[in-house]
Tab-separated table of C-alpha atoms in Angstrom:
chain	number	residue	atom	x	y	z
A	1	MET	CA	98.832	87.240	112.126
A	2	ARG	CA	99.530	89.279	108.607
A	3	ARG	CA	96.484	89.529	106.669
A	4	VAL	CA	97.103	89.146	103.046
A	5	VAL	CA	94.189	88.888	100.338
A	6	VAL	CA	94.797	86.846	97.000
A	7	ILE	CA	92.899	88.031	93.863
A	8	SER	CA	92.955	84.624	91.355
A	9	THR	CA	92.859	85.427	87.865
A	10	GLY	CA	93.594	82.261	86.096
A	11	GLY	CA	97.153	81.781	84.070
A	12	THR	CA	99.494	79.035	84.372
A	13	ILE	CA	99.193	78.905	87.482
A	14	ALA	CA	95.745	77.624	88.088
A	15	SER	CA	95.800	75.443	84.770
A	16	ARG	CA	95.118	71.637	83.612
A	17	TRP	CA	95.283	69.677	80.769
A	18	GLN	CA	92.428	70.154	78.892
A	19	GLY	CA	93.109	67.318	76.038
A	20	SER	CA	95.293	69.382	73.499
A	21	GLY	CA	96.814	71.594	75.659
A	22	PHE	CA	96.627	73.517	79.077
A	23	ALA	CA	94.038	75.874	79.869
A	24	ALA	CA	93.459	77.962	83.285
A	25	ASP	CA	90.715	75.710	84.818
A	26	ALA	CA	90.919	75.984	89.004
A	27	ASP	CA	89.858	78.456	91.597
A	28	GLY	CA	92.020	80.364	93.862
A	29	SER	CA	91.621	78.043	97.188
A	30	GLU	CA	92.800	75.140	94.615
A	31	VAL	CA	95.872	77.510	93.566
A	32	ILE	CA	96.442	78.463	97.556
A	33	ALA	CA	96.112	74.630	98.373
A	34	THR	CA	99.660	74.360	96.099
A	35	ALA	CA	101.902	76.206	98.310
A	36	PRO	CA	102.999	76.414	101.888
A	37	LEU	CA	102.389	80.109	103.668
A	38	PRO	CA	104.707	82.056	105.273
A	39	GLU	CA	105.029	82.192	109.240
A	40	GLY	CA	102.162	83.998	110.946
A	41	VAL	CA	100.069	84.677	107.062
A	42	THR	CA	96.310	84.491	106.910
A	43	VAL	CA	95.039	84.026	102.939
A	44	GLU	CA	91.347	85.087	102.049
A	45	VAL	CA	90.997	84.564	98.189
A	46	VAL	CA	88.946	86.705	95.573
A	47	ASP	CA	88.186	84.363	92.657
A	48	LEU	CA	87.628	87.564	90.152
A	49	PHE	CA	88.162	85.486	86.978
A	50	SER	CA	89.554	82.736	85.214
A	51	VAL	CA	91.324	82.935	81.776
A	52	ASN	CA	94.279	82.297	79.825
A	53	SER	CA	95.995	85.302	80.182
A	54	PRO	CA	96.634	86.313	76.384
A	55	ARG	CA	92.834	86.370	76.555
A	56	LEU	CA	92.535	89.269	78.905
A	57	THR	CA	90.679	92.614	77.658
A	58	THR	CA	90.571	96.100	78.985
A	59	ALA	CA	87.282	95.400	81.428
A	60	HIS	CA	89.040	92.583	83.244
A	61	GLN	CA	92.299	94.813	83.887
A	62	LEU	CA	90.027	98.017	84.887
A	63	THR	CA	88.014	95.385	86.940
A	64	LEU	CA	90.809	93.952	88.622
A	65	LEU	CA	92.392	97.694	89.059
A	66	ARG	CA	88.872	98.653	90.728
A	67	THR	CA	88.904	95.086	92.936
A	68	VAL	CA	92.829	96.104	94.130
A	69	HIS	CA	91.109	99.188	95.356
A	70	GLU	CA	88.165	97.783	97.082
A	71	VAL	CA	90.476	95.261	98.913
A	72	LEU	CA	92.410	98.152	100.223
A	73	ALA	CA	90.016	99.741	101.681
A	74	ASP	CA	89.738	97.435	104.603
A	75	PRO	CA	92.556	98.916	106.664
A	76	ASP	CA	93.065	94.921	108.115
A	77	VAL	CA	93.980	94.127	105.015
A	78	GLU	CA	98.182	93.917	104.992
A	79	GLY	CA	98.784	93.152	101.329
A	80	ILE	CA	97.198	92.160	98.047
A	81	VAL	CA	98.914	89.272	95.864
A	82	VAL	CA	97.116	88.568	92.067
A	83	THR	CA	97.544	85.349	90.567
A	84	HIS	CA	98.179	85.938	86.854
A	85	GLY	CA	98.869	84.387	83.366
A	86	THR	CA	102.868	85.198	82.772
A	87	ASP	CA	101.899	86.449	79.168
A	88	THR	CA	100.255	89.777	79.745
A	89	LEU	CA	101.087	90.277	83.388
A	90	GLU	CA	103.901	93.168	82.831
A	91	GLU	CA	100.748	94.826	81.119
A	92	SER	CA	98.215	94.110	84.171
A	93	ALA	CA	100.884	94.686	86.730
A	94	PHE	CA	101.919	98.381	85.427
A	95	LEU	CA	98.337	99.524	84.926
A	96	LEU	CA	97.665	98.942	88.676
A	97	ASP	CA	100.728	100.510	89.631
A	98	LEU	CA	100.107	103.471	87.673
A	99	HIS	CA	97.524	103.838	89.612
A	100	HIS	CA	98.334	102.668	93.032
A	101	HIS	CA	98.330	105.004	95.942
A	102	ASP	CA	98.701	102.882	98.992
A	103	PRO	CA	101.848	102.224	101.259
A	104	ARG	CA	100.604	98.353	100.890
A	105	THR	CA	102.140	95.755	98.359
A	106	VAL	CA	100.329	94.468	95.791
A	107	VAL	CA	102.572	91.853	94.133
A	108	PHE	CA	102.126	89.757	90.953
A	109	THR	CA	102.904	86.228	90.823
A	110	GLY	CA	102.124	83.189	88.867
A	111	SER	CA	104.179	80.074	86.958
A	112	GLN	CA	105.407	78.641	83.794
A	113	LEU	CA	104.852	75.101	84.878
A	114	PRO	CA	100.472	74.053	85.275
A	115	MET	CA	99.445	72.715	88.595
A	116	GLY	CA	100.585	69.315	89.598
A	117	SER	CA	103.851	69.681	87.467
A	118	ALA	CA	106.709	67.545	88.893
A	119	ASP	CA	108.912	70.637	90.525
A	120	GLY	CA	106.246	73.484	89.591
A	121	ASP	CA	107.093	76.663	90.212
A	122	GLY	CA	103.788	77.891	91.215
A	123	PRO	CA	103.941	76.636	94.965
A	124	GLY	CA	107.264	78.615	95.324
A	125	ASN	CA	106.254	81.750	93.598
A	126	LEU	CA	103.031	81.531	95.532
A	127	TYR	CA	105.353	81.469	98.215
A	128	ASP	CA	107.361	84.234	97.911
A	129	ALA	CA	104.549	86.688	96.962
A	130	LEU	CA	102.728	86.342	100.014
A	131	LEU	CA	105.839	86.894	102.145
A	132	THR	CA	106.648	89.907	100.310
A	133	ALA	CA	103.370	91.356	100.486
A	134	ALA	CA	103.609	90.875	104.099
A	135	THR	CA	106.657	92.441	105.008
A	136	THR	CA	107.349	95.215	102.376
A	137	ARG	CA	106.056	99.130	102.051
A	138	GLY	CA	106.134	101.745	99.849
A	139	LEU	CA	107.074	99.636	97.098
A	140	GLY	CA	104.185	100.142	94.487
A	141	VAL	CA	103.302	96.815	92.277
A	142	LEU	CA	105.909	94.093	92.407
A	143	VAL	CA	106.461	91.232	90.775
A	144	ALA	CA	107.909	87.877	92.534
A	145	PHE	CA	108.863	85.190	90.494
A	146	ALA	CA	112.051	82.521	90.636
A	147	GLY	CA	113.108	83.640	94.027
A	148	ARG	CA	113.130	87.447	92.500
A	149	VAL	CA	111.182	90.634	93.267
A	150	HIS	CA	110.659	93.415	90.594
A	151	ALA	CA	109.435	96.652	90.522
A	152	ALA	CA	105.999	96.452	87.802
A	153	ARG	CA	107.960	99.384	85.815
A	154	GLY	CA	109.951	98.061	83.618
A	155	THR	CA	109.680	94.653	83.722
A	156	VAL	CA	108.967	92.483	81.373
A	157	LYS	CA	108.238	88.662	80.413
A	158	THR	CA	112.172	87.600	79.213
A	159	GLN	CA	112.047	83.987	78.329
A	160	ALA	CA	109.026	82.275	77.039
A	161	VAL	CA	109.517	78.826	78.528
A	162	ALA	CA	112.243	79.095	81.345
A	163	LEU	CA	111.211	79.329	84.986
A	164	ASP	CA	112.980	82.881	85.554
A	165	ALA	CA	110.575	84.121	83.342
A	166	PHE	CA	111.176	88.208	84.011
A	167	ALA	CA	113.509	90.620	84.336
A	168	ASP	CA	113.743	94.905	83.767
A	169	PRO	CA	116.592	94.302	80.585
A	170	SER	CA	117.200	98.105	81.710
A	171	LYS	CA	117.509	98.345	85.683
A	172	GLU	CA	119.382	96.153	88.368
A	173	LEU	CA	117.360	93.863	90.116
A	174	LEU	CA	115.024	95.306	93.052
A	175	GLY	CA	115.409	92.486	95.696
A	176	LYS	CA	115.824	88.726	96.505
A	177	VAL	CA	113.388	86.021	98.312
A	178	GLY	CA	115.460	83.194	100.738
A	179	PHE	CA	115.604	82.001	103.741
A	180	GLY	CA	111.889	83.421	104.519
A	181	LYS	CA	113.422	86.550	103.867
A	182	VAL	CA	113.103	89.669	101.348
A	183	THR	CA	115.846	91.431	101.119
A	184	VAL	CA	114.924	94.750	99.313
A	185	LEU	CA	118.250	96.024	97.125
A	186	ARG	CA	116.659	99.027	95.618
A	187	THR	CA	113.936	101.726	95.818
A	188	PRO	CA	111.755	101.991	92.481
A	189	GLN	CA	111.244	105.285	91.500
A	190	ARG	CA	107.552	106.089	90.929
A	191	PRO	CA	105.456	109.403	89.347
A	192	VAL	CA	102.604	110.026	91.581
A	193	PRO	CA	100.190	108.403	90.575
A	194	LEU	CA	97.488	108.181	88.482
A	195	ALA	CA	93.262	108.778	89.915
A	196	LEU	CA	91.441	106.106	89.487
A	197	PRO	CA	89.276	105.921	85.830
A	198	ALA	CA	86.000	105.395	85.393
A	199	MET	CA	84.891	102.038	83.704
A	200	PRO	CA	84.003	102.860	80.248
A	201	GLU	CA	81.225	101.317	78.580
A	202	LEU	CA	83.447	100.587	75.274
A	203	PRO	CA	87.453	101.414	76.358
A	204	PRO	CA	89.451	103.643	73.923
A	205	ARG	CA	91.440	101.552	71.101
A	206	VAL	CA	94.706	101.505	71.677
A	207	ASP	CA	97.377	99.611	69.128
A	208	MET	CA	100.920	98.680	68.913
A	209	VAL	CA	102.564	98.704	65.273
A	210	MET	CA	105.923	97.574	64.492
A	211	HIS	CA	108.112	99.361	62.228
A	212	HIS	CA	110.902	97.002	60.333
A	213	ALA	CA	113.341	97.110	57.037
A	214	ASP	CA	110.511	97.993	53.995
A	215	GLY	CA	108.253	99.080	56.810
A	216	ASP	CA	106.072	101.662	55.634
A	217	ALA	CA	102.836	103.580	57.092
A	218	THR	CA	100.333	101.716	56.042
A	219	LEU	CA	99.842	99.453	59.005
A	220	LEU	CA	99.897	103.068	60.899
A	221	ASN	CA	97.279	104.282	59.095
A	222	ALA	CA	94.862	101.266	59.207
A	223	SER	CA	94.902	101.775	62.771
A	224	VAL	CA	93.701	105.257	62.658
A	225	GLU	CA	91.168	104.756	60.792
A	226	ALA	CA	89.982	101.780	62.517
A	227	GLY	CA	89.334	104.333	65.495
A	228	ALA	CA	92.453	104.213	67.475
A	229	ARG	CA	92.526	106.910	69.594
A	230	GLY	CA	96.203	105.707	70.701
A	231	ILE	CA	99.060	103.992	69.252
A	232	VAL	CA	102.399	102.933	70.086
A	233	LEU	CA	104.925	103.008	67.775
A	234	ILE	CA	107.720	100.395	68.079
A	235	GLY	CA	110.610	101.556	65.826
A	236	THR	CA	113.970	100.478	65.359
A	237	GLY	CA	117.385	100.915	67.704
A	238	ALA	CA	116.788	104.095	69.870
A	239	GLY	CA	113.479	104.406	68.409
A	240	ASN	CA	113.854	105.231	64.400
A	241	ALA	CA	111.339	104.953	61.524
A	242	THR	CA	111.037	106.467	58.165
A	243	PRO	CA	110.037	110.004	56.720
A	244	GLU	CA	106.755	108.535	55.475
A	245	ILE	CA	106.296	106.884	59.329
A	246	VAL	CA	106.847	110.890	60.621
A	247	ASP	CA	104.185	112.264	57.958
A	248	ALA	CA	101.774	109.313	59.441
A	249	VAL	CA	102.259	109.979	62.646
A	250	ALA	CA	102.294	114.347	62.021
A	251	ALA	CA	98.896	113.066	60.753
A	252	ALA	CA	97.335	111.022	63.129
A	253	VAL	CA	98.418	113.338	66.095
A	254	ALA	CA	96.564	116.385	64.285
A	255	ARG	CA	93.329	113.630	64.627
A	256	GLY	CA	93.746	113.831	68.032
A	257	VAL	CA	95.350	110.273	68.315
A	258	LEU	CA	97.844	110.032	71.135
A	259	VAL	CA	101.017	108.040	69.754
A	260	ALA	CA	103.771	106.778	71.920
A	261	LEU	CA	106.921	105.722	70.943
A	262	THR	CA	109.231	102.960	71.754
A	263	THR	CA	111.793	100.478	70.262
A	264	ARG	CA	111.508	96.943	69.825
A	265	VAL	CA	115.640	96.643	71.237
A	266	ALA	CA	115.234	95.071	74.526
A	267	ALA	CA	117.368	97.190	76.773
A	268	GLY	CA	118.059	101.128	76.709
A	269	PRO	CA	116.030	104.024	76.376
A	270	VAL	CA	114.397	105.631	73.325
A	271	THR	CA	117.083	108.726	72.626
A	272	GLU	CA	116.829	111.364	70.398
A	273	ILE	CA	119.857	110.788	67.843
A	274	TYR	CA	119.359	110.288	63.811
A	275	THR	CA	116.849	112.702	61.850
A	276	HIS	CA	115.759	111.599	58.063
A	277	GLY	CA	112.832	109.459	60.271
A	278	GLY	CA	114.718	109.268	63.472
A	279	ALA	CA	113.486	109.707	66.929
A	280	VAL	CA	114.208	113.404	66.849
A	281	ASP	CA	111.794	113.444	63.566
A	282	LEU	CA	109.316	111.230	65.213
A	283	VAL	CA	109.100	113.293	69.160
A	284	ALA	CA	109.001	116.809	66.821
A	285	ALA	CA	105.941	115.302	65.101
A	286	GLY	CA	104.135	114.753	68.602
A	287	ALA	CA	105.159	111.209	69.128
A	288	VAL	CA	105.991	110.861	73.085
A	289	PRO	CA	108.900	108.364	73.782
A	290	THR	CA	108.688	106.187	76.512
A	291	GLY	CA	111.791	106.203	77.583
A	292	THR	CA	112.723	102.445	78.781
A	293	LEU	CA	109.488	101.354	78.706
A	294	ARG	CA	108.564	98.302	76.081
A	295	ALA	CA	105.695	98.213	73.787
A	296	GLY	CA	103.038	96.045	75.933
A	297	GLN	CA	103.680	98.684	78.987
A	298	ALA	CA	103.736	101.813	76.661
A	299	ARG	CA	100.137	100.556	75.534
A	300	ILE	CA	98.874	100.667	78.842
A	301	ALA	CA	100.354	104.152	79.564
A	302	VAL	CA	98.518	105.410	76.879
A	303	LEU	CA	95.565	103.426	77.701
A	304	SER	CA	95.928	105.578	81.035
A	305	ALA	CA	96.440	108.680	80.198
A	306	LEU	CA	93.201	108.253	77.201
A	307	LEU	CA	90.983	107.660	80.484
A	308	ALA	CA	92.037	110.150	82.761
A	309	THR	CA	90.801	113.100	80.094
A	310	ASP	CA	89.236	113.687	76.425
A	311	GLU	CA	91.183	116.827	76.045
A	312	PRO	CA	94.383	115.468	73.353
A	313	ALA	CA	96.620	118.138	75.018
A	314	GLU	CA	95.920	116.752	78.194
A	315	GLN	CA	96.223	113.244	77.330
A	316	ALA	CA	100.182	114.331	76.211
A	317	ARG	CA	100.617	115.631	80.028
A	318	VAL	CA	99.225	112.781	81.351
A	319	LEU	CA	101.118	110.193	78.968
A	320	ARG	CA	104.297	112.293	79.944
A	321	ALA	CA	103.836	112.476	83.690
A	322	ALA	CA	103.152	108.661	83.762
A	323	LEU	CA	106.540	108.169	82.034
A	324	SER	CA	108.492	110.464	84.319
A	325	SER	CA	109.990	109.128	87.681
A	326	GLY	CA	109.269	112.501	88.979
A	327	ASP	CA	106.276	114.548	90.522
A	328	PRO	CA	103.378	115.092	88.238
A	329	VAL	CA	100.634	116.507	88.690
A	330	LEU	CA	97.831	114.233	89.384
A	331	VAL	CA	94.611	114.814	86.886
A	332	GLY	CA	92.116	117.334	88.512
A	333	ALA	CA	94.410	117.931	91.357
């Protein structure tokens, strides 16, 4: 028998009607009871917490990260499934992937419809996640949803309410689940994992600021003044803003703030094409381009870099390593 541990964190898959709307309510055993188990798989449940995922904090996510590492310390565990709310699933999954150094698979799943819904998607998603965790290796952290398997890196929620809710808009599908089998279509490229971070008493503040027509540096400067140690600038197009924002980025970097540059466009990489406030100037001012990673995951990469070291130059190096698909050097190696 293959032993899979399910870590329950709440979300729609564990939600019931609360009188005015749905909220996470069921424990992990109740969630597991809704789904058939793949043949030859036994399940153990860890009830970590039960919240709607927009309420997750960095402390929640770091607790989840440490719990996964503790579970994998048992060599008899075949894999892990994390049941999670869909709103911030992409962030938690990517955080775990950045620090995942074990060949065994960790699979995130959830649902768009709450427990007990007619034709609900939770049981099928959970079955697929259990099968994927039990039968795949060397793929890092994955997301199983609507019969599809995605790499954590780059995968975002692309549909607010539709059942096929996740995709990587910039890459091909990683795999599919059907007829009791997981078919892997490609192998994700992953950098060398970062070391497991300490649990800080007060996690570093990392803010996101989006550019738009008439956008100025007010919000970016306000983040710096509020004590942000990291900022994700969400540019237009291939990662563009204005000369005023370039100046604000340069000033923030000079104060030791780690700035990452992404784009509000759904697919394609941040690219240094334009000047006059474009990505050419923003990168020259010290912003680190995030490739095809979008805002939520770019923020997680910044957070991980800040947790890895207190030295600003080293933080930028760790961030670039986390964003790469090559072989960065481990902190402390």
